[in-house]
Coordinates of C-alpha atoms in Angstrom, one line a residue:
Chain A
M212 CA 35.1 6.2 -120.6
L213 CA 33.5 2.8 -120.7
Y214 CA 34.4 0.0 -118.2
K215 CA 37.0 -2.2 -119.9
F216 CA 36.3 -5.9 -119.4
D217 CA 39.5 -7.9 -118.9
F218 CA 39.1 -11.6 -118.7
S219 CA 42.8 -12.4 -119.2
F220 CA 43.1 -13.7 -115.6
L221 CA 41.2 -16.8 -116.8
L222 CA 44.2 -18.0 -118.8
E223 CA 46.1 -18.4 -115.5
K224 CA 43.3 -19.1 -113.1
W225 CA 41.0 -21.6 -114.8
P226 CA 42.4 -24.6 -113.0
A227 CA 41.5 -22.9 -109.7
F228 CA 37.9 -22.4 -110.8
L229 CA 37.7 -26.0 -111.9
T230 CA 39.0 -27.3 -108.5
G231 CA 36.5 -25.1 -106.8
A232 CA 33.6 -26.2 -109.0
W233 CA 34.6 -29.9 -108.4
L234 CA 34.5 -29.3 -104.6
T235 CA 31.1 -27.7 -104.9
V236 CA 29.9 -30.7 -106.9
K237 CA 31.3 -33.2 -104.3
L238 CA 29.9 -31.2 -101.3
T239 CA 26.4 -30.9 -102.8
V240 CA 26.0 -34.3 -104.3
L241 CA 26.8 -35.9 -101.0
S242 CA 24.6 -33.4 -99.1
I243 CA 21.7 -34.0 -101.5
A244 CA 22.0 -37.8 -101.3
L245 CA 22.2 -37.9 -97.5
G246 CA 19.7 -35.0 -97.0
F247 CA 17.2 -36.9 -99.2
V248 CA 17.5 -40.0 -97.0
V249 CA 17.1 -37.9 -93.8
G250 CA 14.2 -36.0 -95.2
T251 CA 12.4 -39.1 -96.4
L252 CA 12.8 -40.8 -93.1
C253 CA 11.5 -37.7 -91.2
A254 CA 8.6 -37.4 -93.7
V255 CA 7.6 -41.0 -93.0
A256 CA 7.9 -40.4 -89.3
R257 CA 5.8 -37.2 -89.6
V258 CA 3.0 -39.0 -91.4
Y259 CA 3.0 -42.5 -90.0
G260 CA 5.0 -42.2 -86.7
G261 CA 3.6 -42.1 -83.2
R262 CA 3.0 -38.9 -81.3
A263 CA 6.6 -38.6 -80.0
L264 CA 8.1 -39.2 -83.4
R265 CA 5.7 -36.8 -85.1
L266 CA 6.6 -34.1 -82.6
L267 CA 10.3 -34.7 -83.0
A268 CA 10.3 -34.6 -86.8
G269 CA 8.0 -31.5 -86.7
G270 CA 10.3 -29.7 -84.3
Y271 CA 13.3 -30.5 -86.4
V272 CA 11.6 -29.1 -89.5
E273 CA 10.4 -25.9 -87.8
L274 CA 13.8 -25.3 -86.2
I275 CA 15.8 -25.7 -89.4
R276 CA 13.3 -24.0 -91.8
N277 CA 13.1 -20.9 -89.5
T278 CA 16.8 -20.2 -89.0
P279 CA 19.3 -19.0 -91.6
L280 CA 21.6 -21.6 -93.2
L281 CA 24.7 -19.4 -92.5
V282 CA 23.9 -19.5 -88.8
Q283 CA 23.5 -23.3 -88.9
I284 CA 26.8 -23.6 -90.7
F285 CA 28.5 -21.4 -88.0
I286 CA 27.0 -23.5 -85.2
V287 CA 28.4 -26.7 -86.7
Y288 CA 31.8 -25.2 -87.5
F289 CA 32.5 -22.8 -84.6
G290 CA 30.1 -24.1 -82.0
L291 CA 31.1 -27.8 -82.1
S292 CA 34.8 -27.0 -82.1
S293 CA 34.3 -24.8 -79.0
V294 CA 33.1 -27.8 -77.1
G295 CA 36.0 -29.9 -78.5
L296 CA 34.6 -31.6 -81.6
K297 CA 36.9 -30.3 -84.3
L298 CA 35.5 -30.9 -87.8
S299 CA 37.1 -29.7 -91.0
A300 CA 35.4 -26.9 -92.9
E301 CA 34.3 -29.4 -95.6
V302 CA 32.8 -31.9 -93.1
S303 CA 31.1 -29.1 -91.2
A304 CA 29.7 -27.8 -94.5
V305 CA 28.3 -31.3 -95.5
I306 CA 26.7 -31.8 -92.0
A307 CA 25.0 -28.4 -92.0
L308 CA 23.8 -28.8 -95.6
V309 CA 22.5 -32.3 -94.9
V310 CA 20.6 -31.1 -91.8
N311 CA 19.2 -28.1 -93.8
M312 CA 18.3 -30.2 -96.9
G313 CA 16.7 -32.9 -94.7
A314 CA 14.2 -30.4 -93.2
Y315 CA 13.1 -29.0 -96.6
T316 CA 12.9 -32.5 -98.1
T317 CA 10.8 -33.6 -95.1
E318 CA 8.1 -31.1 -96.0
I319 CA 8.2 -31.9 -99.7
M320 CA 8.1 -35.6 -99.2
R321 CA 5.3 -35.3 -96.6
A322 CA 3.2 -33.6 -99.3
G323 CA 4.0 -36.5 -101.7
I324 CA 3.2 -39.2 -99.1
Q325 CA -0.1 -37.5 -98.2
S326 CA -1.1 -37.3 -101.8
I327 CA -1.3 -41.1 -102.1
H328 CA -5.0 -42.0 -102.2
H329 CA -6.2 -43.9 -99.2
T330 CA -7.7 -46.6 -101.4
Q331 CA -4.2 -47.6 -102.4
L332 CA -3.4 -48.2 -98.8
E333 CA -6.6 -50.1 -98.3
A334 CA -5.7 -52.3 -101.3
A335 CA -2.3 -53.0 -99.8
D336 CA -4.0 -53.8 -96.6
C337 CA -6.3 -56.3 -98.3
L338 CA -3.3 -58.0 -99.9
G339 CA -1.8 -58.5 -96.5
L340 CA 1.1 -56.2 -96.8
T341 CA 2.6 -55.0 -93.5
R342 CA 2.9 -51.3 -92.7
V343 CA 6.6 -51.2 -93.7
Q344 CA 5.9 -53.2 -96.9
T345 CA 3.1 -50.8 -97.8
I346 CA 5.3 -47.7 -97.3
L347 CA 8.2 -49.2 -99.3
H348 CA 6.3 -50.8 -102.2
V349 CA 3.1 -48.8 -102.5
V350 CA 3.6 -45.3 -101.1
L351 CA 7.2 -44.1 -101.5
L352 CA 7.9 -44.4 -105.2
P353 CA 4.6 -42.7 -106.4
A354 CA 5.1 -40.1 -103.7
I355 CA 8.6 -39.2 -105.0
E356 CA 7.2 -39.1 -108.5
R357 CA 4.5 -36.6 -107.6
V358 CA 6.9 -34.2 -105.9
Y359 CA 9.9 -34.8 -108.1
P360 CA 9.8 -31.4 -109.7
A361 CA 9.8 -29.7 -106.3
L362 CA 12.5 -32.0 -105.1
S363 CA 14.8 -31.2 -108.0
S364 CA 14.3 -27.5 -107.5
Q365 CA 15.2 -27.9 -103.9
F366 CA 18.4 -29.8 -104.8
V367 CA 19.5 -27.1 -107.2
L368 CA 18.7 -24.5 -104.6
L369 CA 21.0 -26.3 -102.2
M370 CA 23.8 -26.4 -104.8
L371 CA 23.5 -22.6 -105.1
A372 CA 23.3 -22.1 -101.3
S373 CA 26.5 -24.1 -100.8
S374 CA 28.3 -21.0 -102.0
I375 CA 28.0 -19.6 -98.4
T376 CA 30.2 -22.4 -97.1
S377 CA 33.1 -20.2 -98.3
Q378 CA 32.5 -18.3 -95.1
I379 CA 34.0 -21.1 -93.0
S380 CA 37.0 -21.5 -95.4
A381 CA 35.7 -24.4 -97.5
E382 CA 37.5 -23.7 -100.8
E383 CA 34.5 -24.2 -103.1
L384 CA 33.7 -22.2 -106.2
T385 CA 32.7 -19.0 -104.4
A386 CA 35.8 -19.1 -102.2
V387 CA 37.9 -19.5 -105.3
A388 CA 36.2 -16.6 -106.8
N389 CA 36.9 -14.5 -103.7
N390 CA 40.6 -15.6 -103.9
V391 CA 40.9 -14.7 -107.6
Q392 CA 39.1 -11.4 -107.0
S393 CA 41.4 -10.4 -104.2
D394 CA 44.4 -11.4 -106.4
T395 CA 43.4 -9.6 -109.6
Y396 CA 40.8 -6.9 -108.4
R397 CA 38.7 -7.8 -111.5
S398 CA 35.7 -8.3 -109.3
F399 CA 33.1 -7.7 -112.0
E400 CA 34.6 -10.2 -114.4
V401 CA 35.3 -12.8 -111.7
Y402 CA 31.8 -12.9 -110.5
V403 CA 30.4 -12.9 -114.0
V404 CA 32.5 -16.0 -114.7
V405 CA 31.4 -17.6 -111.5
A406 CA 27.8 -16.9 -112.2
A407 CA 28.2 -18.6 -115.6
I408 CA 29.8 -21.6 -113.9
Y409 CA 26.9 -21.9 -111.4
L410 CA 24.4 -21.5 -114.2
A411 CA 26.1 -24.4 -116.1
L412 CA 26.2 -26.5 -113.0
S413 CA 22.4 -25.8 -112.3
L414 CA 21.6 -26.9 -115.9
L415 CA 23.8 -30.0 -115.5
Y416 CA 22.0 -30.9 -112.2
R417 CA 18.6 -30.5 -113.8
L418 CA 19.6 -32.7 -116.7
A419 CA 20.9 -35.3 -114.3
F420 CA 17.7 -35.2 -112.2
N421 CA 15.6 -35.5 -115.3
A422 CA 17.6 -38.6 -116.4
I423 CA 17.3 -40.1 -113.0
G424 CA 13.5 -39.4 -113.1
L425 CA 13.2 -41.2 -116.4
M426 CA 15.0 -44.2 -115.1
L427 CA 13.0 -44.3 -111.9
F428 CA 9.5 -43.7 -113.0
E429 CA 8.1 -46.1 -115.6
R430 CA 5.0 -44.2 -116.3
R431 CA 7.0 -41.1 -117.2
R432 CA 9.3 -43.0 -119.4
R433 CA 6.6 -44.9 -121.3
L434 CA 3.7 -42.4 -121.4
G435 CA 5.5 -39.2 -120.7
T436 CA 2.7 -38.1 -118.4
A437 CA 2.8 -36.9 -114.9
L438 CA 1.3 -39.1 -112.1
Chain B
M696 CA 1.6 -13.7 -129.3
T697 CA 4.8 -12.5 -130.8
N698 CA 3.6 -9.0 -131.0
M699 CA 2.7 -9.1 -127.3
I700 CA 6.1 -10.2 -126.2
S701 CA 8.4 -8.3 -128.4
P702 CA 8.1 -4.8 -126.8
R703 CA 8.9 -6.3 -123.4
L704 CA 11.7 -8.3 -124.8
I705 CA 13.2 -5.2 -126.4
A706 CA 12.9 -3.2 -123.2
G707 CA 14.6 -6.0 -121.3
L708 CA 17.4 -6.2 -123.8
A709 CA 17.8 -2.5 -123.7
L710 CA 18.0 -2.5 -119.9
A711 CA 20.6 -5.3 -120.1
T712 CA 22.7 -3.4 -122.6
L713 CA 22.5 -0.2 -120.5
S714 CA 23.7 -2.0 -117.4
L715 CA 26.7 -3.4 -119.3
T716 CA 27.8 0.0 -120.6
F717 CA 27.4 2.2 -117.6
V718 CA 29.8 5.1 -117.4
P719 CA 31.7 5.6 -114.1
A720 CA 31.9 9.1 -112.7
Q721 CA 35.0 10.8 -113.9
A722 CA 34.7 14.2 -112.4
D723 CA 37.1 15.6 -109.9
T724 CA 36.5 13.8 -106.6
L725 CA 37.8 16.7 -104.4
D726 CA 35.4 19.1 -106.1
N727 CA 32.6 16.6 -105.7
I728 CA 33.3 16.1 -102.0
K729 CA 33.2 19.8 -101.4
K730 CA 30.0 20.2 -103.5
A731 CA 28.3 17.4 -101.6
G732 CA 29.5 18.7 -98.2
K733 CA 30.4 15.2 -97.2
V734 CA 33.3 12.8 -97.8
R735 CA 32.6 9.0 -98.1
I736 CA 35.3 7.1 -96.4
A737 CA 35.4 3.3 -96.5
I738 CA 36.5 1.8 -93.2
D739 CA 36.5 -1.8 -92.0
T740 CA 34.9 -1.7 -88.6
A741 CA 35.9 -5.3 -87.7
I742 CA 39.6 -4.7 -87.3
P743 CA 40.1 -3.5 -83.7
P744 CA 41.8 -1.3 -82.8
F745 CA 41.8 0.4 -86.2
G746 CA 38.1 0.1 -86.8
M747 CA 35.6 -1.4 -84.4
T748 CA 32.2 -0.6 -82.8
D749 CA 31.9 0.7 -79.2
D750 CA 29.3 -0.2 -76.6
K751 CA 26.7 1.8 -78.3
L752 CA 27.5 0.2 -81.7
Q753 CA 29.0 3.4 -83.0
P754 CA 32.2 3.1 -85.1
T755 CA 35.4 3.9 -83.3
G756 CA 39.1 3.1 -83.6
S757 CA 42.2 4.8 -84.9
D758 CA 41.1 4.7 -88.5
V759 CA 37.7 6.2 -87.6
D760 CA 39.4 9.0 -85.6
T761 CA 41.8 9.6 -88.5
A762 CA 38.8 9.8 -90.9
Q763 CA 37.0 12.2 -88.6
L764 CA 40.0 14.4 -88.3
L765 CA 40.4 14.4 -92.1
A766 CA 36.7 15.3 -92.7
K767 CA 36.9 18.1 -90.1
D768 CA 40.0 19.6 -91.8
L769 CA 38.4 19.2 -95.2
G770 CA 35.4 21.2 -93.8
V771 CA 32.8 18.6 -94.7
S772 CA 30.8 15.9 -92.8
L773 CA 32.0 12.3 -92.7
E774 CA 30.0 9.4 -94.1
I775 CA 31.5 6.1 -93.0
V776 CA 31.1 3.4 -95.6
T777 CA 31.5 0.1 -93.8
T778 CA 33.6 -2.4 -95.8
T779 CA 35.6 -5.6 -95.4
G780 CA 39.2 -6.4 -96.3
P781 CA 38.5 -7.9 -99.7
T782 CA 36.0 -5.1 -100.7
R783 CA 38.1 -2.1 -99.8
I784 CA 39.5 -1.6 -103.3
P785 CA 36.3 -2.4 -105.2
M786 CA 34.6 0.2 -103.0
L787 CA 36.8 2.8 -104.7
Q788 CA 36.6 1.3 -108.1
T789 CA 32.8 1.3 -108.1
D790 CA 32.6 4.8 -106.7
K791 CA 31.0 3.8 -103.4
A792 CA 33.6 5.6 -101.5
D793 CA 35.9 8.6 -102.1
L794 CA 38.7 7.5 -99.8
V795 CA 39.8 4.3 -98.0
V796 CA 41.2 4.7 -94.5
S797 CA 41.2 1.1 -93.5
T798 CA 44.6 -0.4 -92.5
L799 CA 45.4 -0.3 -96.2
S800 CA 49.0 -1.1 -96.7
I801 CA 51.0 0.0 -99.7
T802 CA 51.7 -2.8 -102.2
P803 CA 52.8 -2.9 -105.8
E804 CA 49.7 -4.9 -106.8
R805 CA 47.3 -2.4 -105.3
A806 CA 49.3 0.5 -106.7
K807 CA 48.4 -0.8 -110.2
V808 CA 44.7 -0.2 -109.6
I809 CA 44.5 2.7 -107.0
D810 CA 46.6 5.6 -105.8
F811 CA 48.1 5.9 -102.3
S812 CA 48.8 8.9 -100.2
I813 CA 52.1 9.1 -98.2
P814 CA 52.0 6.7 -95.2
Y815 CA 50.2 7.9 -92.1
A816 CA 51.0 4.9 -89.8
D817 CA 52.9 1.6 -89.7
H818 CA 51.6 -1.8 -89.3
P819 CA 53.8 -4.9 -88.6
S820 CA 52.2 -8.3 -89.5
V821 CA 53.2 -11.5 -87.7
V822 CA 52.7 -15.2 -87.5
A823 CA 51.3 -16.0 -84.1
S824 CA 50.5 -19.3 -82.4
L825 CA 49.3 -20.9 -79.1
R826 CA 51.8 -21.0 -76.3
D827 CA 52.6 -24.7 -76.8
V828 CA 53.0 -24.4 -80.6
P829 CA 56.5 -23.2 -81.1
L830 CA 57.6 -21.6 -84.4
K831 CA 60.9 -20.0 -85.4
E832 CA 60.7 -19.4 -89.1
M833 CA 58.4 -19.8 -92.1
S834 CA 59.6 -23.3 -92.9
D835 CA 58.2 -24.5 -89.5
L836 CA 54.8 -23.9 -91.0
A837 CA 55.0 -26.8 -93.5
G838 CA 52.2 -29.2 -93.0
K839 CA 50.4 -27.0 -90.4
K840 CA 47.0 -25.3 -90.7
V841 CA 47.5 -21.5 -90.7
A842 CA 44.5 -19.1 -90.6
V843 CA 44.6 -16.0 -92.7
V844 CA 42.1 -13.5 -94.0
R845 CA 41.5 -13.8 -97.7
G846 CA 43.0 -11.1 -99.9
T847 CA 45.2 -9.6 -97.2
T848 CA 49.0 -9.0 -97.6
Q849 CA 49.5 -11.9 -95.1
D850 CA 47.6 -14.1 -97.5
T851 CA 49.9 -13.1 -100.4
D852 CA 53.1 -13.4 -98.3
L853 CA 52.2 -16.8 -96.9
T854 CA 51.2 -18.2 -100.3
Q855 CA 54.7 -17.3 -101.5
Q856 CA 56.9 -17.9 -98.5
A857 CA 55.3 -20.6 -96.4
K858 CA 55.6 -23.5 -98.8
G859 CA 53.7 -26.6 -97.7
A860 CA 51.6 -24.7 -95.1
Q861 CA 47.9 -25.4 -95.3
L862 CA 46.3 -22.0 -95.6
V863 CA 42.8 -21.7 -94.1
R864 CA 41.2 -18.6 -95.5
Y865 CA 38.4 -16.6 -93.8
E866 CA 36.5 -13.6 -95.0
D867 CA 37.4 -11.2 -92.2
D868 CA 39.3 -10.8 -89.0
A869 CA 36.4 -11.5 -86.8
T870 CA 35.8 -14.9 -88.4
M871 CA 39.5 -15.8 -88.3
A872 CA 39.7 -14.7 -84.6
L873 CA 36.6 -16.9 -83.8
A874 CA 38.3 -19.9 -85.6
F875 CA 41.4 -19.4 -83.4
A876 CA 39.4 -18.9 -80.2
S877 CA 37.2 -21.9 -80.9
G878 CA 40.1 -24.2 -81.6
Q879 CA 39.7 -24.7 -85.3
V880 CA 43.3 -23.4 -85.9
D881 CA 46.3 -23.0 -83.6
I882 CA 48.3 -20.7 -85.8
L883 CA 47.3 -17.5 -87.5
A884 CA 49.0 -14.8 -89.6
T885 CA 47.7 -11.3 -88.9
A886 CA 48.6 -7.8 -87.8
R887 CA 50.4 -7.5 -84.5
S888 CA 47.9 -4.9 -83.4
L889 CA 45.1 -7.6 -83.5
L890 CA 46.7 -10.1 -81.1
P891 CA 45.5 -8.6 -77.8
A892 CA 41.9 -8.5 -79.1
I893 CA 42.1 -12.1 -80.4
S894 CA 43.6 -13.4 -77.1
K895 CA 40.9 -11.7 -75.2
K896 CA 38.2 -13.7 -76.9
N897 CA 39.3 -16.9 -75.1
P898 CA 41.8 -16.4 -72.3
A899 CA 42.7 -20.2 -72.4
R900 CA 43.9 -19.7 -76.0
T901 CA 46.2 -16.6 -76.2
A902 CA 48.0 -15.8 -79.4
E903 CA 51.7 -15.1 -79.1
S904 CA 53.7 -13.4 -81.8
R905 CA 56.4 -15.7 -83.3
I906 CA 57.6 -14.5 -86.6
T907 CA 57.5 -10.9 -87.9
M908 CA 56.7 -11.2 -91.6
Q909 CA 56.7 -7.6 -92.8
T910 CA 56.3 -4.1 -91.6
F911 CA 53.8 -2.3 -93.7
Y912 CA 53.1 1.4 -94.2
L913 CA 49.5 2.3 -94.1
A914 CA 48.2 4.9 -96.5
I915 CA 45.0 6.4 -97.6
G916 CA 43.7 4.9 -100.8
M917 CA 42.0 6.8 -103.6
R918 CA 41.0 6.3 -107.2
K919 CA 43.7 6.8 -109.8
D920 CA 44.1 10.2 -111.7
E921 CA 42.9 12.4 -108.9
P922 CA 45.9 14.9 -108.7
K923 CA 44.1 17.5 -106.7
L924 CA 42.7 15.1 -104.1
K925 CA 46.1 13.3 -103.8
E926 CA 47.9 16.6 -103.2
W927 CA 45.5 17.7 -100.5
V928 CA 45.6 14.3 -98.7
N929 CA 49.4 14.2 -98.9
S930 CA 49.9 17.6 -97.4
W931 CA 47.2 16.8 -94.7
V932 CA 49.1 13.6 -93.7
K933 CA 52.4 15.5 -93.6
T934 CA 51.0 18.3 -91.5
N935 CA 49.3 16.0 -89.0
L936 CA 52.3 13.7 -88.7
Q937 CA 54.5 16.7 -87.9
N938 CA 52.1 18.3 -85.4
G939 CA 51.6 15.0 -83.6
Q940 CA 47.8 14.6 -84.1
L941 CA 48.1 11.3 -86.0
G942 CA 50.6 10.1 -83.5
A943 CA 48.2 10.9 -80.7
I944 CA 45.4 9.0 -82.3
Y945 CA 47.6 6.0 -82.9
K946 CA 48.9 6.0 -79.3
K947 CA 45.3 6.3 -77.9
Y948 CA 44.3 3.0 -79.6
H949 CA 47.5 1.0 -80.0
G950 CA 49.5 2.0 -76.9
V951 CA 52.6 2.6 -79.0
D952 CA 54.1 5.6 -80.8
I953 CA 54.3 5.7 -84.6
P954 CA 57.8 6.2 -86.1
V955 CA 57.1 9.7 -87.4
E956 CA 60.5 10.3 -88.9
Q957 CA 60.5 6.9 -90.6
L958 CA 57.1 7.5 -92.1
L959 CA 57.9 11.0 -93.4
K960 CA 61.1 9.6 -94.9
A961 CA 59.1 6.8 -96.6
G962 CA 56.7 9.4 -97.9
N963 CA 59.5 11.3 -99.7

């Protein structure tokens, strides 16, 4: 006897999958945007900051990159509410994802910033740019361009990792899948469908990052070559 | 180049095809259990006092004792397959367990995909809340956050009966209990048997039973079309209800007697 696939639950349940996917998109786009800002600030602090700032940023990166995301999520959701700070599952999820994203982005952006040749900085110095102006106008954009592929990978990874926020009752795509599975018992089919949705989302994210890259980086747009 | 890739590609495709057309074991489970000398029983060890772990991290609880008694009477050794609420039935469907003894209540939805033995215990489920959160009936739940474990009968009942309640779904009892103890939710729907353990987590936040939703009968779950196994399990449950062994196990962990007559009547 062969396993009989039965996808008929989709007829009734597709709006639930759509709602779940939409929450996944909202959670992750917000987390990626905020996490990128946090990461870039920390990377600048790690490269150009004073001793205290460097230590602080370094400690943050090591702490987050060496602990599991699920544990971080539990600390935000259960830990903070135990001491009286009650955040909803969605807010807790975004906070944990931003903190996590920030740490990984810090390391990627640090690589980008350190790859900028020192003669560029000397040139900026000669033109009389201040340290802040140099970072903003000379260092950051080419640094992002250099590490853009690594960044977009990390962003997509975060989107996939957001599936574990179902553990704290955020009703995102995986939570919806668990609901439907427990309703219909078609576990194989449900997770095949969800895998396909995640795959489509990943491709969509990559397309979007590619488009953003083309808008942002003139060299890539005009010459099509990497920096 | 093409020649180099194609054998690999074909092997990959063949593998993919194989994995899509696997054949589930269809032999007689009772024979297989006896042949293997062990019975694989799925138990959720995060539902005290049915299934839990003791100080030495060994599984214990009324379902664990029930499974041990069953294995002993079957004359084989017991292999406990740890599971969670939502994965109890998939464990059977994917042949990772022979039986489920895991606070599995009999429902029509479940009966479509698995077979049940006659009931071996009862299990009332309730809506409970903090002392200063009064509740009288389901309609009082409207607009309130109610914690529940995904895929349980409480989840199904609340979805249908508590219109307007905001259900907060967790993956298992431990996570739900933690959410209650840490103050994320003030109301939860769960088994009455769980309330003492939940209240113990944070003495400042004790859960008091407010509304009895349903009394369930717990049964042993097995794959469909296993007449020999079903017959053996049914007569085992009947014998051990009558001789008081199942009642003694229940009393040891739950502190209350099981309604033997009522259970036997429900089984007929």
